[in-house]
Coordinates of C-alpha atoms in Angstrom, one line a residue:
Chain U
M18 CA -0.9 -6.2 11.3
H19 CA -2.8 -8.9 13.4
P20 CA -1.9 -12.0 12.8
E21 CA -5.3 -13.0 14.5
H22 CA -6.9 -10.8 11.5
I23 CA -5.3 -12.2 8.5
R24 CA -6.2 -15.9 10.0
E25 CA -10.0 -14.7 10.1
I26 CA -9.8 -13.6 6.3
I27 CA -8.8 -17.0 5.6
D28 CA -11.0 -18.1 7.4
H29 CA -13.8 -16.1 5.5
H30 CA -12.4 -18.9 2.2
E31 CA -12.8 -22.0 3.8
G32 CA -9.5 -21.7 5.6
G33 CA -8.1 -21.8 2.1
K34 CA -8.3 -24.9 1.1
K35 CA -11.1 -24.1 -2.1
A36 CA -10.7 -20.6 -2.5
G37 CA -8.0 -19.3 -4.6
I38 CA -5.3 -17.1 -3.2
I39 CA -6.1 -14.2 -4.7
S40 CA -9.3 -13.4 -3.4
I41 CA -7.6 -14.6 0.2
L42 CA -4.9 -11.9 -1.0
E43 CA -7.2 -9.3 -2.1
D44 CA -9.2 -9.0 0.9
I45 CA -6.0 -8.5 2.9
Q46 CA -5.0 -5.7 0.2
A47 CA -8.5 -4.4 0.6
Q48 CA -7.9 -4.2 4.6
Y49 CA -4.4 -2.7 4.6
S50 CA -4.1 -1.5 1.3
Y51 CA -0.8 -3.6 0.4
L52 CA 0.4 -6.8 1.6
P53 CA 2.3 -6.9 4.4
E54 CA 5.0 -9.6 4.5
E55 CA 4.1 -11.1 7.2
A56 CA 0.2 -11.6 5.8
L57 CA 1.9 -13.5 2.7
K58 CA 3.8 -15.7 5.4
I59 CA 0.5 -16.5 7.0
V60 CA -1.8 -17.7 4.3
A61 CA 1.3 -19.5 3.3
E62 CA 1.6 -21.7 6.2
K63 CA -2.2 -21.5 6.4
T64 CA -3.4 -22.6 2.7
G65 CA -0.9 -25.3 2.5
R66 CA 1.1 -23.6 -0.5
S67 CA 4.6 -22.3 -0.2
L68 CA 5.5 -18.6 0.1
V69 CA 7.1 -19.1 -3.3
D70 CA 3.9 -19.4 -5.1
I71 CA 2.3 -17.2 -2.8
Y72 CA 4.7 -14.1 -3.4
G73 CA 4.6 -15.6 -7.0
V74 CA 0.8 -14.3 -7.2
A75 CA 1.2 -11.3 -4.7
T76 CA 4.2 -9.9 -7.6
F77 CA 3.2 -10.9 -11.4
Y78 CA -0.6 -8.5 -10.6
K79 CA -0.1 -5.3 -10.3
A80 CA -3.4 -4.9 -8.2
F81 CA -1.6 -6.5 -5.9
S82 CA 1.0 -4.1 -3.9
L83 CA 3.4 -5.2 -1.6
K84 CA 4.3 -1.9 -0.5
P85 CA 2.7 0.8 2.2
R86 CA 0.4 2.6 -0.4
G87 CA -1.5 5.9 0.5
K88 CA -4.7 6.8 2.2
H89 CA -5.5 7.7 -1.5
L90 CA -4.7 6.4 -4.9
I91 CA -4.6 8.8 -8.3
S92 CA -4.4 6.5 -11.4
V93 CA -4.1 8.2 -14.7
C94 CA -5.2 6.2 -17.4
L95 CA -2.3 5.6 -20.2
G96 CA -4.3 3.7 -22.1
T97 CA -4.1 4.6 -26.2
A98 CA -7.4 7.5 -26.2
C99 CA -5.4 9.0 -23.4
H100 CA -2.5 8.5 -24.4
V101 CA -3.3 10.1 -27.9
R102 CA -5.6 13.2 -25.4
G103 CA -2.6 14.3 -23.3
G104 CA -2.6 11.3 -20.7
P105 CA 1.5 11.4 -20.7
H106 CA 1.4 15.6 -19.7
I107 CA -0.8 14.0 -17.4
A108 CA 0.9 12.2 -15.6
E109 CA 3.4 14.0 -15.4
E110 CA 1.8 16.8 -14.0
F111 CA 0.9 14.8 -11.5
E112 CA 4.4 13.4 -10.8
R113 CA 5.6 17.3 -10.5
Q114 CA 2.8 18.3 -8.5
L115 CA 3.2 15.6 -6.4
E116 CA 6.9 15.2 -6.0
I117 CA 6.9 11.2 -6.7
K118 CA 7.6 9.2 -9.6
T119 CA 4.5 7.0 -10.5
G120 CA 4.3 3.8 -8.4
E121 CA 5.7 6.0 -5.2
T122 CA 3.7 7.1 -2.2
T123 CA 4.4 10.8 -1.5
K124 CA 6.2 11.5 2.2
D125 CA 3.6 11.6 3.8
R126 CA 1.8 8.6 3.0
E127 CA -1.4 10.4 1.8
I128 CA -1.2 9.8 -2.3
T129 CA 0.0 7.3 -4.2
L130 CA 0.4 7.7 -8.2
E131 CA -0.2 4.8 -10.4
T132 CA -0.6 4.8 -14.5
V133 CA -2.4 2.2 -15.7
N134 CA -3.4 0.8 -19.3
C135 CA -7.6 1.0 -19.6
L136 CA -10.4 2.1 -17.0
G137 CA -13.1 1.5 -20.0
A138 CA -14.0 5.3 -21.0
C139 CA -11.8 6.3 -23.3
A140 CA -14.4 8.7 -24.7
L141 CA -14.3 10.9 -21.5
G142 CA -10.1 10.7 -21.5
P143 CA -8.0 11.8 -20.4
I144 CA -9.5 9.6 -17.3
V145 CA -8.1 10.1 -13.6
T146 CA -9.9 8.3 -10.8
V147 CA -9.5 8.8 -7.3
D148 CA -10.4 6.2 -5.0
G149 CA -12.7 4.8 -7.6
R150 CA -14.0 8.5 -9.0
Y151 CA -13.8 9.2 -12.5
F152 CA -12.6 12.5 -13.2
S153 CA -12.7 13.4 -17.3
N154 CA -11.9 15.5 -19.7
V155 CA -9.0 15.9 -17.1
T156 CA -6.6 19.4 -18.2
S157 CA -3.0 19.9 -16.7
P158 CA -4.3 23.1 -15.0
R159 CA -7.0 20.5 -13.2
V160 CA -4.3 18.4 -11.5
K161 CA -3.6 20.7 -8.7
E162 CA -8.0 20.9 -7.8
I163 CA -7.8 16.9 -8.1
I164 CA -4.5 16.7 -6.0
H165 CA -6.4 19.3 -3.4
K166 CA -10.1 16.6 -3.3
A167 CA -7.7 13.1 -3.4
K168 CA -6.9 15.2 0.0
A169 CA -9.6 16.3 1.5
G170 CA -11.0 12.8 0.7
L171 CA -13.4 12.1 -1.2
D172 CA -14.0 8.5 0.4
R173 CA -12.6 9.1 3.4
V174 CA -15.5 7.0 4.9
D175 CA -14.1 3.6 2.9
I176 CA -10.6 4.0 3.7
Q177 CA -11.2 4.7 7.6
T178 CA -13.7 2.3 7.8
D179 CA -14.3 -1.6 7.2
E180 CA -17.9 -2.0 7.6
R181 CA -19.4 -0.2 4.9
I182 CA -23.0 -0.1 6.4
F183 CA -23.3 2.2 9.1
P184 CA -26.7 4.6 9.7
V185 CA -26.4 8.5 9.5
E186 CA -28.6 10.7 9.5
V187 CA -29.7 13.2 6.8
A188 CA -31.5 16.8 6.7
C189 CA -33.0 18.4 3.7
P190 CA -29.8 20.8 2.4
R191 CA -32.6 23.9 1.2
C192 CA -34.2 23.6 4.8
N193 CA -32.2 22.1 6.7
H194 CA -35.8 19.9 8.7
S195 CA -34.5 16.4 9.8
L196 CA -35.4 13.4 6.9
M197 CA -35.9 11.1 9.7
D198 CA -38.8 9.2 10.4
R199 CA -38.7 8.1 14.2
H200 CA -41.8 6.2 13.8
H201 CA -41.4 3.4 10.8
Y202 CA -37.7 1.3 10.8
I203 CA -36.3 -0.1 8.2
D204 CA -33.1 -2.2 9.0
G205 CA -33.7 -1.7 12.5
Y206 CA -33.2 1.8 12.2
P207 CA -35.1 5.1 11.3
S208 CA -36.2 5.4 7.7
I209 CA -35.6 8.1 5.8
R210 CA -38.6 9.8 4.3
V211 CA -38.7 11.7 1.6
T212 CA -41.7 12.5 -1.6
V213 CA -41.0 11.2 -5.0
S214 CA -42.5 12.1 -8.5
F215 CA -42.8 10.2 -11.6
G216 CA -44.6 10.1 -14.6
Q217 CA -47.7 10.6 -12.9
K218 CA -47.6 8.9 -9.7
H219 CA -46.1 11.6 -6.2
G220 CA -46.0 9.5 -2.7
W221 CA -43.7 8.9 -0.2
V222 CA -40.7 6.7 -0.2
R223 CA -38.2 5.8 2.4
L224 CA -35.1 4.7 2.8
S225 CA -32.9 2.8 4.8
C226 CA -30.9 5.1 6.6
L227 CA -27.7 2.8 6.6
Y228 CA -25.4 3.7 4.3
G229 CA -25.1 0.5 2.0
S230 CA -27.8 -0.5 2.2
F231 CA -30.4 -0.3 -0.7
S232 CA -33.9 -1.2 1.4
V233 CA -36.9 0.9 0.2
D234 CA -40.0 1.4 1.6
Q235 CA -42.7 2.8 -1.3
E236 CA -46.0 4.1 -1.2
Y237 CA -45.7 3.8 -5.2
E238 CA -43.2 1.3 -7.3
A239 CA -41.2 2.6 -8.9
P240 CA -40.4 0.9 -12.3
R241 CA -36.5 -0.3 -12.7
D242 CA -34.4 2.1 -14.1
T243 CA -36.7 5.4 -13.9
V244 CA -35.3 8.3 -12.8
V245 CA -37.3 10.0 -10.1
N246 CA -37.7 13.1 -8.7
F247 CA -36.6 13.2 -5.1
F248 CA -38.6 16.3 -2.9
C249 CA -38.5 17.2 0.3
P250 CA -41.4 16.9 1.9
H251 CA -41.2 19.9 5.0
C252 CA -40.0 23.3 2.1
H253 CA -41.0 20.9 -1.2
A254 CA -37.9 21.4 -2.6
E255 CA -36.7 19.2 -5.2
L256 CA -33.7 18.2 -4.0
I257 CA -31.0 18.3 -7.3
G258 CA -27.9 18.9 -6.9
A259 CA -25.0 19.7 -9.3
S260 CA -23.5 16.3 -9.8
E261 CA -24.7 13.2 -12.2
C262 CA -24.2 9.7 -10.5
M263 CA -20.5 8.4 -11.3
T264 CA -22.8 4.6 -12.4
C265 CA -25.7 5.2 -15.0
G266 CA -25.3 9.2 -15.6
A267 CA -28.7 10.6 -13.7
P268 CA -28.3 13.5 -11.3
M269 CA -27.6 12.9 -7.5
V270 CA -29.9 13.5 -4.3
P271 CA -27.7 15.6 -1.9
M272 CA -28.8 15.7 1.6
L273 CA -26.9 16.6 4.3
V274 CA -25.6 13.9 7.3
R275 CA -26.8 15.3 10.9
G276 CA -23.3 15.6 13.0
E277 CA -20.2 14.9 11.2
G278 CA -21.2 17.7 8.6
G279 CA -21.0 17.0 4.5
M280 CA -23.0 15.5 2.2
I281 CA -24.6 12.0 1.2
Q282 CA -25.7 11.7 -2.6
I283 CA -27.3 8.9 -3.8
C284 CA -28.4 8.0 -7.0
S285 CA -32.0 9.2 -7.9
R286 CA -32.4 6.2 -10.7
R287 CA -34.7 3.6 -8.9
G288 CA -32.2 0.4 -8.9
C289 CA -28.8 2.1 -9.2
K290 CA -26.9 1.3 -6.7
G291 CA -24.3 4.9 -7.3
H292 CA -23.7 6.7 -3.8
M293 CA -21.6 8.1 -2.2
L294 CA -20.7 10.4 0.7
D295 CA -18.5 13.1 1.3
L296 CA -17.8 14.0 5.2
T297 CA -16.2 17.1 4.9
G298 CA -18.3 18.7 1.9
V299 CA -15.7 20.0 -0.9
N300 CA -17.3 18.3 -3.2
L301 CA -20.6 19.4 -4.1
Chain J
M9 CA 2.5 -47.7 -29.6
V10 CA 2.3 -44.7 -32.3
T11 CA 4.2 -44.6 -35.4
L12 CA 5.4 -41.3 -36.9
H13 CA 8.2 -40.3 -39.1
I14 CA 10.5 -38.6 -38.3
N15 CA 12.8 -36.8 -41.0
G16 CA 11.7 -39.0 -43.2
L17 CA 12.0 -41.6 -40.7
E18 CA 9.5 -44.4 -39.8
V19 CA 9.6 -44.7 -36.5
S20 CA 7.5 -46.5 -33.6
A21 CA 7.4 -44.8 -30.5
E22 CA 5.4 -45.1 -26.7
E23 CA 2.2 -43.6 -26.0
G24 CA 2.4 -40.3 -24.1
T25 CA 6.2 -39.3 -25.0
T26 CA 7.7 -36.6 -26.1
L27 CA 9.0 -35.6 -29.4
L28 CA 12.0 -35.0 -28.0
E29 CA 12.2 -38.2 -26.6
A30 CA 11.7 -39.7 -29.7
S31 CA 14.2 -38.0 -31.8
R32 CA 16.4 -38.5 -29.3
F33 CA 16.1 -41.9 -28.7
Y34 CA 16.0 -42.6 -32.5
G35 CA 19.1 -40.4 -32.9
F36 CA 18.2 -37.2 -34.1
P37 CA 19.7 -34.8 -32.0
I38 CA 17.7 -31.6 -30.6
P39 CA 19.0 -28.5 -29.0
T40 CA 17.9 -28.4 -25.5
L41 CA 18.7 -25.5 -22.6
C42 CA 15.6 -25.7 -20.7
H43 CA 14.6 -29.4 -20.8
L44 CA 16.2 -31.9 -18.4
D45 CA 15.9 -35.2 -17.9
G46 CA 13.8 -36.1 -14.6
L47 CA 11.9 -32.0 -14.7
S48 CA 8.8 -31.8 -16.0
P49 CA 8.4 -30.1 -19.6
Y50 CA 9.0 -26.8 -19.2
G51 CA 9.0 -25.1 -23.3
A52 CA 10.5 -22.0 -22.3
C53 CA 14.0 -21.9 -24.4
R54 CA 12.4 -22.5 -28.0
L55 CA 15.7 -24.2 -28.9
C56 CA 14.1 -27.5 -29.3
V57 CA 11.4 -26.4 -32.3
V58 CA 11.2 -28.9 -34.9
E59 CA 9.0 -28.7 -38.0
I60 CA 5.5 -30.4 -38.1
G61 CA 2.8 -31.0 -40.7
Q62 CA 2.6 -30.6 -45.0
G63 CA 3.1 -27.8 -46.4
A64 CA 1.5 -24.9 -45.5
N65 CA 0.1 -26.4 -42.4
A66 CA 3.7 -26.8 -41.7
K67 CA 4.2 -25.5 -38.4
L68 CA 7.0 -25.1 -35.5
V69 CA 6.6 -26.5 -31.7
T70 CA 8.5 -27.5 -29.1
S71 CA 9.5 -30.8 -29.2
C72 CA 9.6 -31.0 -24.9
T73 CA 6.2 -30.9 -24.6
Y74 CA 4.6 -32.0 -27.9
P75 CA 4.0 -35.5 -27.5
V76 CA 3.4 -37.7 -30.0
E77 CA 1.0 -38.3 -32.6
E78 CA 0.0 -41.3 -35.7
G79 CA 1.0 -40.1 -38.4
L80 CA 3.1 -37.1 -37.7
Q81 CA 5.6 -35.7 -39.7
V82 CA 8.2 -34.1 -38.2
R83 CA 11.8 -32.7 -39.4
T84 CA 14.3 -31.9 -36.7
A85 CA 16.5 -30.0 -39.0
S86 CA 14.8 -28.2 -41.8
S87 CA 15.5 -25.0 -42.5
R88 CA 13.2 -23.3 -41.1
V89 CA 14.2 -24.7 -37.7
V90 CA 17.3 -23.9 -38.3
K91 CA 16.8 -20.7 -38.9
A92 CA 14.4 -20.5 -35.7
R93 CA 17.1 -22.2 -33.8
K94 CA 19.5 -19.0 -34.8
M95 CA 17.3 -16.3 -34.1
I96 CA 16.8 -18.2 -31.0
L97 CA 20.7 -18.0 -30.0
E98 CA 21.2 -14.8 -31.2
L99 CA 18.7 -14.0 -28.6
F100 CA 20.5 -15.7 -25.9
L101 CA 23.4 -13.8 -26.8
A102 CA 22.0 -10.6 -26.5
S103 CA 21.5 -11.5 -22.8
C104 CA 23.6 -13.7 -21.3
P105 CA 26.3 -13.7 -23.6
Q106 CA 28.8 -15.0 -20.6
S107 CA 27.4 -18.1 -20.3
K108 CA 29.5 -21.0 -22.0
T109 CA 26.3 -23.3 -22.9
I110 CA 25.1 -20.3 -24.6
Q111 CA 28.2 -20.0 -26.3
D112 CA 29.0 -23.5 -27.3
L113 CA 25.7 -23.4 -28.6
A114 CA 25.6 -21.4 -31.0
S115 CA 29.1 -22.1 -31.9
S116 CA 27.9 -25.5 -32.9
Y117 CA 25.3 -23.4 -35.0
D118 CA 27.8 -21.5 -36.2
V119 CA 26.5 -18.2 -34.8
R120 CA 29.5 -15.7 -34.1
Q121 CA 27.5 -12.7 -33.5
Q122 CA 24.0 -11.5 -32.7
R123 CA 22.5 -7.9 -33.8
F124 CA 20.3 -7.1 -31.2
K125 CA 21.7 -4.7 -28.0
Q126 CA 23.7 -6.0 -26.1
E127 CA 23.0 -6.8 -22.6
H128 CA 24.8 -9.1 -19.6
D129 CA 21.7 -10.8 -17.7
D130 CA 22.5 -13.2 -15.8
C131 CA 19.1 -15.0 -16.0
I132 CA 17.7 -16.6 -19.1
L133 CA 14.3 -17.4 -17.6
C134 CA 14.6 -21.2 -18.1
G135 CA 13.1 -22.1 -14.7
R136 CA 15.6 -25.2 -14.2
C137 CA 16.3 -24.2 -10.8
V138 CA 12.4 -23.2 -9.9
R139 CA 11.9 -27.2 -11.1
V140 CA 14.6 -28.7 -10.1
C141 CA 14.0 -26.9 -6.0
E142 CA 10.4 -28.0 -6.2
E143 CA 10.4 -31.7 -8.0
Q144 CA 14.2 -33.0 -7.1
M145 CA 14.2 -31.3 -3.7
A146 CA 11.1 -31.3 -2.8
A147 CA 11.2 -27.6 -1.5
K148 CA 9.8 -24.8 -3.3
A149 CA 12.6 -21.8 -2.0
I150 CA 13.0 -20.2 -5.1
G151 CA 10.4 -18.7 -8.0
F152 CA 10.0 -16.6 -10.2
R153 CA 9.1 -13.3 -9.5
S154 CA 7.1 -10.0 -10.9
R155 CA 6.3 -10.2 -14.8
G156 CA 7.5 -9.0 -18.3
E157 CA 10.6 -7.6 -18.7
K158 CA 10.5 -7.3 -14.6
R159 CA 10.0 -10.9 -14.3
S160 CA 12.8 -12.2 -12.3
L161 CA 14.5 -15.2 -10.0
G162 CA 14.4 -15.7 -6.2
T163 CA 13.5 -15.9 -2.5
P164 CA 10.7 -14.2 -1.6
F165 CA 11.2 -11.0 -0.8
D166 CA 15.1 -11.7 -1.5
L167 CA 15.9 -12.8 2.0
K168 CA 17.7 -16.1 3.0
S169 CA 14.5 -18.6 2.7
E170 CA 13.7 -21.1 5.8
V171 CA 13.0 -24.3 3.3
C172 CA 16.7 -23.5 1.3
R173 CA 18.6 -26.1 2.3
L174 CA 21.8 -25.0 0.4
C175 CA 22.1 -28.7 -1.9
G176 CA 23.1 -26.0 -4.7
A177 CA 20.8 -28.0 -7.0
C178 CA 19.8 -24.9 -8.5
M179 CA 23.6 -23.4 -9.2
Y180 CA 24.4 -26.8 -10.6
V181 CA 21.9 -26.9 -13.3
C182 CA 21.6 -23.6 -14.1
P183 CA 22.8 -23.5 -18.1
A184 CA 23.8 -19.4 -18.0
C185 CA 25.4 -19.0 -14.2
Q186 CA 27.4 -22.2 -14.0
L187 CA 30.5 -20.4 -15.4
R188 CA 30.7 -18.6 -12.5
C189 CA 29.8 -21.5 -9.7
T190 CA 33.1 -23.6 -11.1
Y191 CA 35.1 -21.9 -9.0
T192 CA 37.2 -25.2 -7.5
E193 CA 37.5 -26.0 -11.6
P194 CA 38.7 -22.6 -13.1
D195 CA 39.5 -24.4 -16.0
K196 CA 36.2 -24.4 -16.9
A197 CA 35.2 -21.5 -15.4
I198 CA 38.0 -19.5 -18.1
C199 CA 35.5 -19.9 -21.3
G200 CA 38.2 -18.1 -23.6
G201 CA 35.8 -17.2 -26.3
C202 CA 34.9 -13.5 -24.1
A203 CA 36.4 -11.0 -22.4
N204 CA 35.7 -12.9 -18.9
L205 CA 39.6 -14.5 -18.2
S206 CA 39.1 -14.6 -14.8
P207 CA 37.1 -17.0 -12.6
P208 CA 34.4 -14.3 -11.6
C209 CA 34.5 -15.6 -7.8
L210 CA 37.8 -13.8 -7.6
E211 CA 36.4 -10.8 -8.7
K212 CA 33.5 -10.6 -6.5
N213 CA 32.8 -7.0 -7.2
S214 CA 31.8 -7.1 -10.2
F215 CA 29.9 -10.2 -9.7
D216 CA 27.4 -8.2 -7.2
D217 CA 24.0 -9.4 -8.3
M218 CA 25.4 -13.2 -8.7
M219 CA 22.6 -15.3 -9.0
C220 CA 23.5 -17.2 -6.2
Y221 CA 20.7 -17.8 -3.2
M222 CA 23.3 -19.5 -1.2
E223 CA 24.6 -17.8 2.1
P224 CA 27.7 -19.0 1.8
C225 CA 27.6 -20.0 -1.7
V226 CA 29.1 -23.8 -1.6
A227 CA 30.8 -23.2 -4.5
C228 CA 32.5 -20.5 -4.0
E229 CA 32.8 -20.2 -0.3
I230 CA 31.9 -16.4 -0.6
K231 CA 29.9 -14.3 2.0
K232 CA 28.0 -12.4 0.1
D233 CA 27.8 -9.1 2.3

């Protein structure tokens, strides 16, 4: 932990003079995955509030943790609907397989297990989320698979880097031909060119290659919320995977990531910002 | 001035005063635990409940936080009020049976036993120490931590506070732990009502988790390990 870094975070919130403590603590937790003791002292000092108040807020909210958390967070829902569908059994199974109690972190600092009271997806219960990804209708035999996926890093990128925007180079998963268009730049980087069709329209679309940016340039303006079919401009195969968008349920469009290897998936619905990057390729 | 009725007596009180202050001024006693003159009203202990309103609209409110209102009908010792206070005292006895203050209050309301699971906590979370530390001592060394059943009092991270001046005010005002902190006056330390017949500071081991923020404790001069 760098004291300077914490000070920078507080400065982002107008030096903590007007902004709330909670948003400052949220940002610190997002960076370090927990609230270090030193950080709380710096927050108290910089904002001119007493350490008791900061500590009170940090211990009051369940979202804040004062102990280092694992790289991955597994939340088992024990809300009423998930509870009656066997949520407690799922939680027990996680405890048994990870050899930790709820609220604890595995010794290798990989996984933190916690239970939550509702994740707002009661119809799909029992629900388990791993780093914000939902697993629905979880049964105890699937626990092992979920732990495996969590360890492999469903969301490795989000955790390892603070900057969530970075360029990727992608290729068609079918013919492995690069989809990059070096003649047209979006956001200052070569764009990703694919062909799309929706309704009666069929044309090209250029996407920003920055992971996290949603800038597009397109031949025909697709109306918001329409689900668009994506095609490789080289082999003309449809880019469609087995998975569905976590946000809206539309099919995800898979593309190979050059270099590191792995998959990037974007939601095929216009306007939906669902996307995921999976550098180890285990999620497909 | 505001005119209101306390137990049927028409009285007048300065605007902005609380029902507790007005009632006490006119000689109607109201028991309190979390209230302390000089500290901000808190309304945590609920012992000071009084009944206001008429008929179906009658309700219980904490008199320490309720300001006087024109024409208000206040009953400080109706059967409903007494029943509520007895229940609250039983709950206090269930959590902190060793407190002399609570024992005395329970006794004055003729509460001799309680019907809940017996615990032996040393804090009723009345917040007196927190407020005295902040408002009178301007230190803010101790505060509430966590929430729900895990709510507790103490310094951040349970470390010796840098802003604590060891003034002892928190222990002086505590209604629950004072028994332990009266070692210098052993007569007061022995309440005689319960099994706790020796000054607690002498049996240091059995009071490991005593709610004492001092190092060493200024009252008993025992160092915590």
